[in-house]
Amino acid sequence: MGELIGSLWWLVVSLGVLVSIHEYGHFWVARRCGVRVLRFSIGFGKPLWMKRGADGTEYAVAAIPLGGYVKMLDEREGDVPDAQLDQAFNRKPVWRRIAIVAAGPVANLLLCVALFWGMFVIGRPDYAPVVGGAERIAAEAGLRAGDTVRAVGTRATPTWSEVQMALLPAALDHEDVPVRVTGDDGSERTLQLPLSQLPEHFDERNAIGVIGLSPRHAVVPAVVGRVSPDTAAWGVLAEGDRITAIDGNPVADWRGIGPQVQALGAQGGLAMIEVERDGERLALEIQPREATDEDGTQRWVLGIEPARGVRPEFDAMRRYGPLQAIPAAFAETAHQARELFAMIGRAFTGKVSVQNTVAGPVTIARATNAFAGQGAAWYLSILALLSLSLGILNLLPIPILDGGHLLYYLIELVKGSPVSERVMAAGQYVGLALIAGLMGLAFYNDIVNNLVH
């Protein structure tokens, strides 16, 4: 229940901020272009609060917090007194109408820059880009536990989050990418990560795992959390034991236990398992027992489960001074915009599943709640990405979106006269159908990704 309330709260707060800035962009430019604004509303439906300003504009907060609108004086939407015709939106030159419509998405882009600036100034804590384990493609490329990833391609990776974000596009495109690393001995080397060898279809949400990389902070220590009754470890091992060696072979983490247990079971007989318990080092005798998995696979087990430890502390920070943060914020906005356009292109060409591309309110709510729980800088980062997405998606040439209106005005510039009412009406129906389809897909993805899984 706590997560549900928190998710709803941060969804409403986030949408409120993004929509307010977007609509204020339209409002601010409209007023300066001489257009009379009748209503500035955050949300749709019945107003929960309304106040008429000295300028004659109605300011409202409505019941459905999934958007907003700026209603301007317009002859196409009602009678306009002769004395106010010069303040009607439809009477303004096409360049002014373009400026008013484009102002909303531009406001979101500027907000994105401001939010990234704030994130950099505050400093976003993260995990160091240190490899905890390498298997499959990562191991074949030469990555090893203890390597610090300095760059993926041309993008520097000061944190593990940057490593993930840099590797994902290359993985989706199945493109080999150079990776610059520093070994735990201080030596630098550049490796070629052959992502072209990835399967044609893989779990895009776990691309790093499919590559075979795991971060140092995700390594599970070899600490016993639970011993199952009537198993090989029952009466031998205890909760809190840290396993240091099995049959004389060192154990670095939990992943090293399984293979050694299988080897012990295959050779038969008792073996020594070394543990640290309450500050003492003990050597205990143990003999694995054979068990059958649900799929019928036979394997040797001890009957132990790992300790469920607390989340490790962040050990890296991405932070800049107020002046350094300005170009960094613009660069980050430009980079994320390129990645967003690229992701849209992948969705249209089938390189990435739309199930993982179009997010609905449930996914957004859970993400904002999770990011907010990690601190102000993390929340600013996801708010910046949402603002960027809102700005760019609104520029798509879909009727009823800002981009659709801009398309009409560009056509008007070319042909010298406005698009006919019939064409605009047809476009509205097409736009509504497309938006309804996108919303349906978003809700479907929410159900599949959050409720089914």
XYZ file of C-alpha atoms in Angstrom:
453
model
C 0.000 0.000 0.000
C 2.876 2.348 0.797
C 4.397 1.834 -2.655
C 1.003 2.369 -4.305
C 0.368 5.669 -2.512
C 3.938 6.816 -3.134
C 3.705 5.940 -6.839
C 0.399 7.796 -7.231
C 1.781 10.824 -5.385
C 4.919 11.111 -7.475
C 2.957 10.508 -10.695
C 0.593 13.381 -9.908
C 3.447 15.669 -8.818
C 5.538 14.849 -11.890
C 2.709 15.274 -14.372
C 1.654 18.461 -12.623
C 5.118 19.983 -13.029
C 5.583 18.859 -16.633
C 2.119 19.865 -17.804
C 2.258 23.222 -16.008
C 5.544 24.134 -17.698
C 4.337 22.890 -21.086
C 1.100 24.867 -20.969
C 2.827 27.903 -19.507
C 5.049 27.905 -22.590
C 1.963 28.208 -24.803
C 0.426 30.783 -22.444
C 3.506 32.990 -22.159
C 4.150 33.215 -25.904
C 0.444 33.617 -26.731
C 0.185 36.627 -24.430
C 3.258 38.193 -26.009
C 1.868 37.582 -29.484
C -1.279 39.524 -28.569
C -3.618 36.524 -28.235
C -6.305 36.600 -25.553
C -6.131 33.527 -23.295
C -9.520 32.472 -21.965
C -8.453 29.593 -19.693
C -5.239 28.069 -18.370
C -6.093 24.607 -17.016
C -3.961 21.939 -15.369
C -5.884 18.702 -15.879
C -9.031 17.883 -17.827
C -12.678 17.598 -16.881
C -14.583 19.436 -14.180
C -12.530 22.143 -12.449
C -11.767 21.458 -8.802
C -10.469 25.002 -8.335
C -10.806 28.093 -10.500
C -9.882 31.752 -10.231
C -10.263 34.592 -12.713
C -7.171 36.761 -12.938
C -7.002 40.510 -13.447
C -6.098 39.779 -17.085
C -9.452 38.031 -17.598
C -7.942 34.564 -17.866
C -9.510 31.710 -15.900
C -6.900 29.695 -14.029
C -8.117 26.174 -13.161
C -7.055 22.842 -11.708
C -9.260 20.054 -13.072
C -10.134 16.567 -11.849
C -8.200 14.444 -14.359
C -4.474 15.186 -13.864
C -3.292 13.597 -17.115
C -2.688 16.740 -19.128
C -3.831 20.316 -19.457
C -4.704 22.973 -21.978
C -4.616 26.667 -22.810
C -7.877 27.858 -24.348
C -7.384 30.896 -26.573
C -9.822 33.250 -28.249
C -10.538 31.685 -31.676
C -13.307 32.289 -34.219
C -13.357 28.569 -35.057
C -14.501 27.757 -31.514
C -17.161 30.421 -30.987
C -18.309 33.940 -31.699
C -15.728 36.653 -31.144
C -16.796 40.277 -30.550
C -15.612 42.659 -33.239
C -13.615 44.619 -30.677
C -11.556 41.500 -29.834
C -10.947 40.125 -33.328
C -7.370 41.360 -33.291
C -6.783 39.167 -30.195
C -8.079 35.953 -31.829
C -5.543 33.185 -32.380
C -6.764 32.415 -35.911
C -6.281 36.053 -36.953
C -2.567 36.054 -36.092
C 0.117 35.647 -38.795
C 1.210 32.077 -39.352
C 4.666 32.691 -37.858
C 3.081 33.806 -34.577
C 0.824 30.767 -34.509
C 3.874 28.557 -35.088
C 5.669 30.263 -32.216
C 2.714 29.792 -29.863
C 2.285 26.110 -30.685
C 6.010 25.330 -30.576
C 6.394 27.110 -27.228
C 4.993 24.169 -25.241
C 7.515 21.568 -26.415
C 10.318 24.149 -26.266
C 9.395 24.866 -22.637
C 9.725 21.149 -21.859
C 13.135 21.022 -23.536
C 14.329 24.032 -21.535
C 12.935 22.452 -18.376
C 14.911 19.303 -19.198
C 18.118 21.348 -19.365
C 17.292 23.067 -16.064
C 16.548 19.754 -14.348
C 19.767 18.161 -15.570
C 21.626 21.265 -14.367
C 20.066 20.846 -10.933
C 20.920 17.130 -10.936
C 24.577 17.852 -11.726
C 24.864 20.628 -9.129
C 23.290 18.526 -6.375
C 25.276 15.488 -7.483
C 23.689 12.151 -8.356
C 25.067 9.323 -6.196
C 25.617 6.056 -8.030
C 27.727 2.933 -8.109
C 31.269 2.848 -9.443
C 31.541 1.295 -12.949
C 33.413 -1.742 -11.633
C 32.796 -5.186 -13.105
C 31.822 -7.793 -10.547
C 31.704 -10.710 -12.972
C 32.058 -11.399 -16.693
C 30.623 -14.334 -18.612
C 29.693 -15.219 -22.176
C 30.309 -12.312 -24.614
C 31.836 -10.087 -21.939
C 34.325 -12.772 -20.904
C 35.197 -13.579 -24.528
C 36.007 -9.899 -25.092
C 38.460 -9.998 -22.189
C 36.501 -8.219 -19.466
C 37.361 -9.443 -15.981
C 36.088 -8.972 -12.450
C 37.682 -5.861 -10.987
C 37.860 -3.965 -14.299
C 36.661 -0.352 -14.153
C 34.793 0.669 -17.305
C 36.006 4.128 -18.318
C 34.177 4.529 -21.634
C 31.848 2.686 -23.997
C 32.423 3.864 -27.536
C 32.901 7.632 -27.331
C 30.804 8.079 -24.175
C 32.564 8.349 -20.830
C 31.090 6.149 -18.112
C 31.801 7.629 -14.661
C 29.087 5.468 -13.052
C 27.527 2.056 -13.596
C 24.281 3.679 -14.786
C 26.261 5.295 -17.595
C 27.695 1.892 -18.525
C 24.199 0.465 -18.825
C 22.850 3.387 -20.845
C 25.844 3.314 -23.191
C 25.722 -0.434 -23.814
C 21.965 -0.732 -24.376
C 21.788 1.097 -27.764
C 24.727 -0.904 -29.147
C 23.126 -4.131 -27.923
C 19.782 -3.273 -29.537
C 21.565 -2.504 -32.820
C 23.781 -5.627 -32.526
C 26.841 -3.462 -33.118
C 30.342 -4.258 -31.867
C 31.550 -1.502 -29.561
C 34.967 -0.603 -28.094
C 35.155 -0.553 -24.304
C 37.994 1.198 -22.480
C 38.753 -0.256 -19.065
C 41.264 0.024 -16.256
C 42.263 -3.258 -14.628
C 42.525 -3.723 -10.883
C 46.311 -3.525 -11.374
C 45.994 -0.019 -12.875
C 46.694 -1.043 -16.481
C 44.508 0.443 -19.236
C 43.287 -1.463 -22.258
C 40.631 -1.154 -24.940
C 38.499 -4.194 -25.769
C 36.091 -4.876 -28.591
C 32.772 -6.080 -27.215
C 31.209 -8.234 -29.993
C 27.550 -7.360 -29.492
C 26.857 -8.525 -33.047
C 26.957 -12.035 -31.532
C 23.906 -11.375 -29.371
C 20.815 -13.448 -30.224
C 18.457 -11.809 -32.692
C 15.809 -11.615 -29.994
C 16.792 -11.228 -26.356
C 15.366 -9.770 -23.164
C 15.909 -6.065 -23.780
C 15.223 -5.294 -20.108
C 18.220 -7.428 -19.125
C 20.651 -6.541 -21.897
C 23.579 -6.241 -19.478
C 22.878 -9.712 -18.119
C 22.589 -11.184 -21.617
C 25.956 -9.651 -22.491
C 27.321 -11.422 -19.426
C 28.204 -8.427 -17.282
C 27.380 -8.011 -13.621
C 28.413 -5.024 -11.495
C 30.510 -5.266 -8.391
C 27.732 -3.867 -6.215
C 25.370 -6.671 -7.304
C 27.715 -9.496 -6.331
C 26.090 -11.621 -3.617
C 28.531 -12.382 -0.773
C 29.026 -16.014 0.214
C 27.108 -15.570 3.472
C 24.588 -18.185 4.549
C 21.131 -16.730 5.133
C 19.142 -19.891 5.730
C 19.847 -23.599 6.171
C 17.022 -25.914 5.109
C 16.136 -28.703 7.563
C 17.207 -32.256 6.751
C 19.785 -31.208 4.165
C 23.529 -31.726 3.898
C 24.215 -28.396 5.614
C 21.711 -28.921 8.449
C 23.631 -29.041 11.726
C 26.893 -28.155 9.938
C 26.483 -24.609 8.678
C 24.636 -21.805 10.430
C 23.005 -18.528 9.481
C 25.648 -15.837 9.149
C 28.502 -18.184 8.183
C 30.747 -16.688 5.500
C 32.032 -19.480 3.254
C 35.678 -18.824 2.380
C 36.754 -22.098 0.730
C 35.386 -25.478 -0.373
C 37.747 -28.450 -0.519
C 40.679 -26.035 -0.427
C 39.405 -23.849 -3.309
C 38.768 -20.196 -2.382
C 35.210 -18.831 -2.640
C 34.934 -15.145 -3.548
C 31.154 -14.815 -3.672
C 27.946 -16.846 -3.859
C 28.398 -17.683 -7.533
C 31.525 -19.658 -6.718
C 29.675 -22.112 -4.473
C 27.514 -23.923 -7.054
C 30.222 -25.225 -9.414
C 32.344 -26.469 -6.522
C 29.392 -28.251 -4.937
C 28.710 -30.045 -8.232
C 32.348 -31.121 -8.402
C 32.226 -32.396 -4.822
C 29.075 -34.364 -5.480
C 30.552 -35.966 -8.582
C 33.686 -37.153 -6.769
C 31.721 -38.413 -3.725
C 32.761 -38.606 -0.106
C 33.210 -35.971 2.568
C 34.904 -32.624 1.926
C 36.023 -29.668 3.972
C 34.144 -26.408 3.873
C 35.877 -23.443 5.505
C 33.818 -20.665 7.055
C 34.137 -17.559 9.187
C 31.759 -17.631 12.169
C 31.691 -14.960 14.886
C 35.260 -13.959 14.082
C 36.579 -17.526 14.101
C 37.747 -19.605 11.130
C 36.298 -23.127 11.097
C 36.866 -26.170 8.881
C 33.761 -28.364 8.744
C 33.049 -31.692 7.041
C 30.171 -31.840 4.603
C 28.846 -34.101 1.841
C 26.444 -32.730 -0.812
C 23.202 -34.562 -1.490
C 21.560 -35.121 -4.843
C 18.290 -33.302 -5.533
C 15.862 -33.041 -8.436
C 14.759 -29.654 -9.782
C 11.210 -28.937 -10.932
C 12.277 -29.544 -14.539
C 13.701 -32.958 -13.630
C 17.360 -31.917 -13.632
C 19.588 -33.758 -11.134
C 22.082 -31.660 -9.193
C 24.077 -31.686 -5.975
C 23.023 -29.287 -3.208
C 23.998 -28.276 0.298
C 20.602 -26.906 1.278
C 21.585 -23.287 1.898
C 20.299 -19.906 0.687
C 22.183 -16.594 0.521
C 21.665 -13.888 3.094
C 19.315 -11.148 2.010
C 21.607 -8.209 2.630
C 20.737 -4.551 2.617
C 21.293 -2.505 -0.511
C 24.984 -1.546 -0.777
C 25.904 2.101 -0.302
C 26.572 4.257 -3.354
C 30.303 4.644 -3.957
C 30.419 7.106 -6.863
C 29.075 10.586 -7.565
C 28.443 12.524 -10.767
C 28.638 16.196 -9.795
C 29.699 19.511 -11.341
C 30.012 23.079 -10.135
C 27.215 25.531 -11.077
C 29.099 26.864 -14.118
C 30.437 23.491 -15.292
C 26.925 22.072 -14.972
C 25.555 24.404 -17.671
C 27.341 22.872 -20.703
C 27.017 19.434 -19.093
C 23.231 19.867 -18.882
C 22.947 20.944 -22.529
C 25.181 18.056 -23.618
C 23.142 15.557 -21.611
C 19.882 16.885 -23.047
C 21.252 16.613 -26.589
C 22.529 13.090 -25.963
C 19.261 11.890 -24.449
C 17.296 13.501 -27.305
C 19.395 11.617 -29.867
C 18.852 8.378 -27.956
C 15.097 8.996 -27.780
C 14.851 9.599 -31.535
C 16.959 6.487 -32.109
C 14.682 4.430 -29.857
C 11.599 5.670 -31.725
C 13.306 4.628 -34.968
C 14.085 1.177 -33.562
C 10.455 0.744 -32.532
C 9.236 1.565 -36.057
C 11.784 -0.757 -37.694
C 11.145 -3.599 -35.271
C 14.627 -3.578 -33.705
C 13.081 -3.091 -30.283
C 9.803 -4.334 -28.907
C 7.102 -1.679 -28.506
C 6.273 -3.489 -25.265
C 9.473 -2.039 -23.834
C 9.234 1.313 -25.633
C 5.774 2.711 -24.862
C 5.281 3.168 -21.126
C 1.938 3.768 -19.457
C 1.035 5.608 -16.251
C 1.630 2.574 -14.016
C 5.197 2.129 -15.284
C 5.886 5.866 -15.039
C 4.417 6.030 -11.528
C 6.526 3.143 -10.269
C 9.663 4.554 -11.887
C 9.198 8.055 -10.454
C 8.529 6.602 -7.012
C 11.657 4.430 -7.210
C 13.851 7.313 -8.408
C 12.450 9.703 -5.800
C 13.303 7.144 -3.142
C 16.979 7.408 -4.116
C 17.219 11.128 -3.525
C 16.552 14.518 -5.100
C 19.158 14.196 -7.860
C 17.737 10.878 -9.037
C 14.222 12.316 -9.091
C 15.404 15.328 -11.089
C 17.006 12.961 -13.603
C 13.815 11.024 -14.339
C 11.770 14.236 -14.364
C 14.214 15.609 -16.946
C 13.800 12.502 -19.115
C 10.002 12.687 -18.844
C 10.071 16.376 -19.761
C 12.276 15.623 -22.764
C 9.972 12.796 -23.854
C 6.901 14.999 -23.503
C 8.512 17.764 -25.535
C 9.718 15.524 -28.350
C 6.598 13.362 -28.569
C 4.458 16.492 -28.784
C 6.480 17.530 -31.841
C 5.560 14.360 -33.744
C 3.416 15.277 -36.800
C 0.256 13.687 -35.394
C -2.949 15.755 -35.609
C -4.222 17.022 -32.199
C -0.617 17.108 -30.963
C 1.457 20.289 -31.263
C 3.449 18.685 -34.076
C 0.265 18.115 -36.058
C -0.688 21.780 -35.804
C 2.827 22.789 -36.801
C 2.495 20.550 -39.856
C -0.700 22.374 -40.857
C 1.021 25.749 -40.484
C 4.025 24.620 -42.535
C 1.636 23.526 -45.283
C -0.030 26.938 -45.019
C 3.351 28.608 -45.498
C 3.965 26.581 -48.647
C 0.526 26.901 -50.274
C -0.146 30.430 -49.073
C -3.513 29.699 -47.447
C -4.726 27.773 -44.380
C -5.557 24.079 -44.576
C -9.275 23.552 -45.179
C -11.637 22.843 -42.290
C -12.466 19.480 -43.884
C -8.804 18.400 -43.938
C -8.310 19.552 -40.368
C -11.410 17.670 -39.210
C -10.225 14.502 -40.935
C -6.828 14.960 -39.345
C -8.429 15.282 -35.922
C -10.122 11.891 -36.333
C -6.874 10.295 -37.496
C -4.994 11.906 -34.610
C -7.551 10.744 -32.064
C -7.343 7.208 -33.432
C -3.536 7.210 -33.243
C -3.487 8.640 -29.729
C -6.154 6.174 -28.602
C -4.050 3.355 -30.071
C -0.916 4.581 -28.289
C -2.808 4.889 -25.016
C -4.225 1.402 -25.438
C -0.740 0.041 -26.124
C 0.629 1.889 -23.090
C -2.049 0.438 -20.788
C -1.511 -3.027 -22.281
C 2.222 -2.754 -21.636
C 1.464 -1.685 -18.075
C -0.632 -4.793 -17.551
C 1.937 -7.126 -19.093
C 5.028 -5.584 -17.531
C 3.696 -4.750 -14.070
C 0.695 -6.929 -13.305
C 1.309 -10.153 -15.232
C 5.028 -10.307 -14.403
